[in-house]
Amino acid sequence: MSTRGMLIVLSGPSGVGKGTVRKAMLKNSSIKFDYSVSMTTRQMRPGEVDGVDYYFRTNEEFEEEIKNDGMLEYAKYVDHYYGTPLKYVNQKLDAGIDVLLEIEVNGAMQVREKMPDGVFIFLTPPDLTSLRDRITHRGTDDEKTIDKRMEKAKKEIQMMTSYDYAVVNDKIPNAVEKIEGIIRSEHLRVARVIDQYKKIIGD
Ligand SMILES: Nc1nc2c(ncn2[C@@H]2O[C@H](COP(=O)(O)OP(=O)(O)O)[C@@H](O)[C@H]2O)c(=O)[nH]1
Ligand SMILES: Nc1ncnc2c1ncn2[C@@H]1O[C@H](COP(=O)(O)OP(=O)(O)O)[C@@H](O)[C@H]1O
C-alpha cells in the first residue's frame, strides 16, 4: 500500500508572493507536488487561463458546487468566492501524491478542521511597505482594491499563530529553500512513516 500524499497549505496576505514562490517550486525544485487549481468567481486577469490559474465560474455555478459538497473549503475574499474542489485533492492524496493549496486564512482554517495532518505554512512579507509595493507593482488592482487588500493583510498576518510554520518571503530563493526544508522534514515525521515500519516493529 502506498503512503497517502501529504497536504501542504500555503497561505499569506495577497501580494506576499505565494504564486511566485509556488511557481518557482514547481519549476526548479526537487520537491514534487501537484498544485490544486482553485475555483473563483472573480474576473479573469489578463494572461490568466481558465483551468490553469483558476476555474473561473459564475456565482450560481460556485454556489451549486457548495450545495453538492464539492468544495473542501471556500471563503469570500474581497467580494468574491474562492474555493478548493474536493475531488482533485482526494484523488491525488489517495494516489500518494503531495498536493499544495494556495489559499487565504479562513479557508486554511476549514482545511485544518477536515485534514488536521496537513502542513500549514504562512508566508509573510518582510514588512507592510514592501507588501504594498508588491501589490502595486503587480499592476492587477486599482487603489481602492489595494487599500482593501492591505486592510485584510493586517488581519491575516494576525492569523499566523494558527499555522505550523512562518516563512518570510524576503528573496524568492530563500523562501523556496525554507519551504523545501519544511516539506522534507515533514515527510520524516514518525506519524507519516510508521506504516512502513509495521513489519519490523509490529502493530
Ligand atoms: N479560501 C481560499 N482562498 C483562495 C483560494 N484560491 C485563492 N485563494 C486566495 O484568495 C486570495 C485572493 O486571490 P487572488 O484574487 O488571485 O489574488 P492574489 O492571490 O493576491 O493574486 C489570495 O489570498 C489567495 O490565496 C481557494 O481555493 N480558497
Ligand atoms: N521575494 C520577493 N521580492 C520582491 N518581489 C516579489 C517577491 N515575491 C514576489 N514578488 C512580486 O510581488 C508581486 C506579488 O506576487 P504574487 O506571487 O502575485 O503574490 P500572491 O500570490 O501572494 O498574491 C509580484 O509582482 C511578484 O513578482
Short mmCIF file of C-alpha atoms and ligand atoms in Angstrom, two decimals:
data_model
loop_
_atom_site.label_atom_id
_atom_site.label_comp_id
_atom_site.label_asym_id
_atom_site.label_seq_id
_atom_site.Cartn_x
_atom_site.Cartn_y
_atom_site.Cartn_z
CA MET A 1 0.00 0.00 0.00
CA SER A 2 1.45 3.37 -0.95
CA THR A 3 1.57 6.06 1.71
CA ARG A 4 -1.06 8.74 1.36
CA GLY A 5 0.20 12.01 -0.09
CA MET A 6 0.78 15.00 2.15
CA LEU A 7 -1.40 18.08 2.02
CA ILE A 8 0.58 21.33 2.06
CA VAL A 9 -1.33 24.54 2.71
CA LEU A 10 0.40 27.79 1.77
CA SER A 11 -1.29 30.97 2.97
CA GLY A 12 -0.29 34.56 3.37
CA PRO A 13 -1.61 38.00 2.53
CA SER A 14 -2.44 38.97 -1.02
CA GLY A 15 0.69 40.09 -2.86
CA VAL A 16 3.17 38.46 -0.49
CA GLY A 17 4.40 36.24 -3.31
CA LYS A 18 2.59 32.93 -2.82
CA GLY A 19 2.03 32.40 -6.54
CA THR A 20 5.58 33.40 -7.39
CA VAL A 21 7.07 31.06 -4.80
CA ARG A 22 4.77 28.20 -5.82
CA LYS A 23 5.69 28.60 -9.50
CA ALA A 24 9.40 28.71 -8.62
CA MET A 25 8.97 25.47 -6.68
CA LEU A 26 7.08 23.73 -9.47
CA LYS A 27 9.74 24.74 -11.99
CA ASN A 28 13.03 24.17 -10.26
CA SER A 29 12.58 22.23 -7.14
CA SER A 30 13.47 18.62 -6.48
CA ILE A 31 10.35 18.57 -4.33
CA LYS A 32 7.46 17.03 -6.20
CA PHE A 33 3.86 18.03 -5.64
CA ASP A 34 0.70 18.81 -7.58
CA TYR A 35 -0.98 22.17 -7.35
CA SER A 36 -4.70 22.24 -6.68
CA VAL A 37 -6.29 24.78 -9.03
CA SER A 38 -8.89 26.78 -7.12
CA MET A 39 -12.33 27.86 -8.23
CA THR A 40 -13.26 31.53 -8.10
CA THR A 41 -15.95 34.00 -9.13
CA ARG A 42 -13.52 36.88 -9.56
CA GLN A 43 -12.77 38.27 -13.02
CA MET A 44 -10.03 36.71 -15.08
CA ARG A 45 -6.91 38.91 -15.23
CA PRO A 46 -5.03 39.43 -18.49
CA GLY A 47 -2.81 36.44 -19.14
CA GLU A 48 -4.79 34.10 -16.88
CA VAL A 49 -6.14 30.85 -18.28
CA ASP A 50 -9.31 29.07 -17.16
CA GLY A 51 -8.38 25.71 -15.62
CA VAL A 52 -4.74 26.70 -15.14
CA ASP A 53 -4.78 29.75 -12.86
CA TYR A 54 -8.30 29.20 -11.59
CA TYR A 55 -11.54 27.63 -12.64
CA PHE A 56 -13.46 30.83 -13.36
CA ARG A 57 -17.12 30.33 -12.53
CA THR A 58 -20.29 32.38 -12.01
CA ASN A 59 -21.79 32.91 -8.58
CA GLU A 60 -24.55 30.44 -9.41
CA GLU A 61 -22.12 27.76 -10.53
CA PHE A 62 -19.99 28.23 -7.41
CA GLU A 63 -22.98 28.04 -5.10
CA GLU A 64 -24.13 24.88 -6.85
CA GLU A 65 -20.73 23.28 -6.09
CA ILE A 66 -21.06 24.25 -2.42
CA LYS A 67 -24.55 22.74 -2.32
CA ASN A 68 -23.28 19.49 -3.82
CA ASP A 69 -20.49 19.21 -1.19
CA GLY A 70 -17.95 19.65 -3.96
CA MET A 71 -15.67 22.01 -2.03
CA LEU A 72 -13.03 21.06 0.55
CA GLU A 73 -13.22 24.68 1.74
CA TYR A 74 -14.31 28.05 0.46
CA ALA A 75 -14.29 31.67 1.51
CA LYS A 76 -15.39 35.06 0.34
CA TYR A 77 -12.42 37.32 -0.26
CA VAL A 78 -12.79 40.96 -1.41
CA ASP A 79 -16.36 40.30 -2.64
CA HIS A 80 -15.67 37.05 -4.48
CA TYR A 81 -15.84 33.34 -3.76
CA TYR A 82 -12.64 31.29 -3.76
CA GLY A 83 -12.54 27.58 -3.00
CA THR A 84 -10.80 24.24 -3.36
CA PRO A 85 -12.54 21.49 -5.34
CA LEU A 86 -12.51 18.42 -3.11
CA LYS A 87 -12.35 15.66 -5.71
CA TYR A 88 -8.95 16.53 -7.17
CA VAL A 89 -7.32 16.79 -3.75
CA ASN A 90 -8.59 13.41 -2.60
CA GLN A 91 -7.65 11.68 -5.85
CA LYS A 92 -4.06 12.91 -5.66
CA LEU A 93 -3.61 12.22 -1.95
CA ASP A 94 -5.02 8.71 -2.41
CA ALA A 95 -2.50 8.14 -5.21
CA GLY A 96 0.32 9.06 -2.83
CA ILE A 97 0.97 12.45 -4.41
CA ASP A 98 1.54 15.57 -2.31
CA VAL A 99 -0.88 18.41 -3.02
CA LEU A 100 -0.29 22.09 -2.45
CA LEU A 101 -3.14 24.51 -1.77
CA GLU A 102 -2.54 28.23 -2.06
CA ILE A 103 -5.42 29.73 -0.12
CA GLU A 104 -6.36 32.52 2.28
CA VAL A 105 -6.61 32.11 6.03
CA ASN A 106 -10.32 31.39 6.53
CA GLY A 107 -10.18 28.57 4.02
CA ALA A 108 -6.98 27.25 5.58
CA MET A 109 -8.70 27.02 8.96
CA GLN A 110 -11.52 24.97 7.41
CA VAL A 111 -8.92 22.60 5.95
CA ARG A 112 -7.28 22.33 9.38
CA GLU A 113 -10.57 21.02 10.75
CA LYS A 114 -11.07 18.49 7.97
CA MET A 115 -7.48 17.40 7.32
CA PRO A 116 -5.52 18.08 10.50
CA ASP A 117 -2.47 16.13 9.34
CA GLY A 118 -1.80 18.74 6.63
CA VAL A 119 1.20 21.04 6.85
CA PHE A 120 0.22 24.68 7.33
CA ILE A 121 2.74 27.28 6.17
CA PHE A 122 2.29 31.05 6.41
CA LEU A 123 4.26 33.23 4.02
CA THR A 124 4.92 36.71 5.42
CA PRO A 125 6.22 39.92 3.86
CA PRO A 126 9.40 41.46 5.29
CA ASP A 127 7.18 44.47 6.22
CA LEU A 128 3.89 46.13 5.21
CA THR A 129 5.54 48.71 2.95
CA SER A 130 7.09 46.07 0.76
CA LEU A 131 3.76 44.25 0.68
CA ARG A 132 2.00 47.34 -0.69
CA ASP A 133 4.85 47.86 -3.17
CA ARG A 134 4.49 44.30 -4.45
CA ILE A 135 0.72 44.56 -4.94
CA THR A 136 1.09 47.94 -6.65
CA HIS A 137 3.96 46.69 -8.81
CA ARG A 138 1.95 43.67 -9.93
CA GLY A 139 -0.46 46.15 -11.51
CA THR A 140 -3.57 44.00 -11.26
CA ASP A 141 -5.56 46.05 -8.73
CA ASP A 142 -6.80 49.64 -8.54
CA GLU A 143 -6.03 51.84 -5.49
CA LYS A 144 -9.33 51.04 -3.79
CA THR A 145 -8.80 47.28 -4.08
CA ILE A 146 -5.21 47.68 -2.89
CA ASP A 147 -6.47 49.51 0.22
CA LYS A 148 -8.94 46.68 0.85
CA ARG A 149 -6.25 44.05 0.39
CA MET A 150 -3.90 45.90 2.78
CA GLU A 151 -6.57 46.14 5.49
CA LYS A 152 -7.24 42.46 5.05
CA ALA A 153 -3.49 41.69 5.09
CA LYS A 154 -3.07 43.13 8.58
CA LYS A 155 -5.84 40.89 9.92
CA GLU A 156 -4.45 37.89 8.05
CA ILE A 157 -0.98 38.33 9.49
CA GLN A 158 -2.51 38.10 12.97
CA MET A 159 -3.77 34.63 12.00
CA MET A 160 -0.19 33.44 11.60
CA THR A 161 -0.37 31.96 15.10
CA SER A 162 -2.73 29.26 13.80
CA TYR A 163 -0.09 27.91 11.39
CA ASP A 164 2.72 25.41 11.88
CA TYR A 165 5.42 27.40 10.11
CA ALA A 166 6.18 31.02 9.22
CA VAL A 167 8.40 31.79 6.25
CA VAL A 168 9.50 35.33 5.33
CA ASN A 169 9.46 35.96 1.60
CA ASP A 170 12.42 38.32 1.51
CA LYS A 171 14.09 36.80 -1.53
CA ILE A 172 12.27 34.17 -3.57
CA PRO A 173 15.09 31.55 -3.48
CA ASN A 174 15.32 31.91 0.32
CA ALA A 175 11.60 31.33 0.76
CA VAL A 176 11.68 28.36 -1.62
CA GLU A 177 14.58 26.79 0.24
CA LYS A 178 12.83 27.16 3.58
CA ILE A 179 9.60 25.63 2.30
CA GLU A 180 11.53 22.74 0.76
CA GLY A 181 13.17 22.16 4.13
CA ILE A 182 9.79 22.09 5.85
CA ILE A 183 8.38 19.59 3.35
CA ARG A 184 11.43 17.30 3.61
CA SER A 185 11.25 17.29 7.40
CA GLU A 186 7.51 16.74 7.46
CA HIS A 187 7.96 13.63 5.32
CA LEU A 188 10.18 12.17 8.04
CA ARG A 189 7.64 12.56 10.83
CA VAL A 190 7.17 9.23 12.57
CA ALA A 191 3.39 9.54 12.29
CA ARG A 192 3.71 9.69 8.49
CA VAL A 193 6.15 6.82 8.03
CA ILE A 194 5.08 4.44 10.77
CA ASP A 195 3.12 2.17 8.38
CA GLN A 196 6.33 1.32 6.52
CA TYR A 197 7.89 0.05 9.75
CA LYS A 198 4.98 -2.09 10.91
CA LYS A 199 6.64 -5.25 9.57
CA ILE A 200 9.62 -4.69 11.85
CA ILE A 201 8.01 -3.31 14.95
CA GLY A 202 4.60 -4.99 14.69
CA ASP A 203 1.26 -3.22 15.11
N1 LIG B 1 -10.01 30.00 0.73
C1 LIG B 1 -9.45 30.05 -0.48
N2 LIG B 1 -8.70 31.09 -0.83
C2 LIG B 1 -8.13 31.09 -2.06
C3 LIG B 1 -8.31 30.04 -2.96
N3 LIG B 1 -7.62 30.33 -4.10
C4 LIG B 1 -7.04 31.51 -3.90
N4 LIG B 1 -7.34 31.99 -2.67
C5 LIG B 1 -6.88 33.22 -2.03
O1 LIG B 1 -7.70 34.30 -2.40
C6 LIG B 1 -6.96 35.50 -2.27
C7 LIG B 1 -7.16 36.36 -3.50
O2 LIG B 1 -6.66 35.70 -4.64
P1 LIG B 1 -6.42 36.49 -5.99
O3 LIG B 1 -7.60 37.35 -6.28
O4 LIG B 1 -5.98 35.54 -7.03
O5 LIG B 1 -5.28 37.46 -5.62
P2 LIG B 1 -3.77 37.16 -5.35
O6 LIG B 1 -3.59 35.78 -4.80
O7 LIG B 1 -3.49 38.21 -4.38
O8 LIG B 1 -3.13 37.28 -6.68
C8 LIG B 1 -5.50 35.07 -2.07
O9 LIG B 1 -5.17 35.22 -0.70
C9 LIG B 1 -5.50 33.63 -2.48
O10 LIG B 1 -4.51 32.89 -1.80
C10 LIG B 1 -9.10 28.94 -2.55
O11 LIG B 1 -9.30 27.95 -3.24
N5 LIG B 1 -9.64 29.00 -1.30
N1 LIG B 2 10.60 37.95 -2.71
C1 LIG B 2 10.08 38.89 -3.50
N2 LIG B 2 10.70 40.09 -3.64
C2 LIG B 2 10.17 41.05 -4.43
N3 LIG B 2 9.04 40.93 -5.15
C3 LIG B 2 8.38 39.76 -5.04
C4 LIG B 2 8.86 38.68 -4.23
N4 LIG B 2 7.99 37.64 -4.33
C5 LIG B 2 7.03 38.06 -5.19
N5 LIG B 2 7.25 39.31 -5.62
C6 LIG B 2 6.41 40.13 -6.51
O1 LIG B 2 5.26 40.53 -5.77
C7 LIG B 2 4.10 40.55 -6.60
C8 LIG B 2 3.00 39.68 -5.97
O2 LIG B 2 3.38 38.31 -6.06
P1 LIG B 2 2.31 37.14 -6.22
O3 LIG B 2 3.07 35.88 -6.37
O4 LIG B 2 1.30 37.51 -7.27
O5 LIG B 2 1.61 37.20 -4.77
P2 LIG B 2 0.36 36.41 -4.17
O6 LIG B 2 0.18 35.17 -4.98
O7 LIG B 2 0.74 36.13 -2.74
O8 LIG B 2 -0.78 37.35 -4.24
C9 LIG B 2 4.53 40.09 -7.98
O9 LIG B 2 4.72 41.23 -8.79
C10 LIG B 2 5.84 39.36 -7.71
O10 LIG B 2 6.70 39.41 -8.82
#
